[in-house]
Amino acid sequence: MRLRVEFTTEPFDLDEAPAHAVVAREVVQGAALDAVDVGPFGNTAEGGADAVLTTVDALLRASLAAGATRVSLQVSVIGDADGEGSR
């Protein structure tokens, strides 16, 4: 199964990225995922179910430890193990 996770961390800081946002970005960029897109107001990552779920666990733990007061995320099934399915 292939999954996509979309997430944001709060509180926001428009002047510079807060520590929790930097840590979250580092977690997803260092993970074994197929596609990662990070931005100032939202982030997405795609990959196999095991890789995405492992990354979500690490993302939650690291960003909360770094000061996030809220992590909003959505996980969607985007295909089967062969990459087939709806997008």
mmCIF file of C-alpha atoms in Angstrom, residues 5-6 13 19 28 34 48 53 56 73:
data_model
loop_
_atom_site.group_PDB
_atom_site.id
_atom_site.type_symbol
_atom_site.label_atom_id
_atom_site.label_comp_id
_atom_site.label_asym_id
_atom_site.label_seq_id
_atom_site.Cartn_x
_atom_site.Cartn_y
_atom_site.Cartn_z
ATOM 1 C CA VAL A 5 0.959 12.198 4.583
ATOM 2 C CA GLU A 6 0.246 15.908 4.706
ATOM 3 C CA ASP A 13 6.434 31.942 12.956
ATOM 4 C CA ALA A 19 12.782 24.528 15.786
ATOM 5 C CA VAL A 28 10.865 13.642 6.370
ATOM 6 C CA ASP A 34 9.607 8.402 -2.599
ATOM 7 C CA GLY A 48 5.202 2.687 1.085
ATOM 8 C CA LEU A 53 4.026 5.196 9.192
ATOM 9 C CA VAL A 56 4.943 9.779 11.033
ATOM 10 C CA LEU A 73 -1.738 15.536 9.777
#
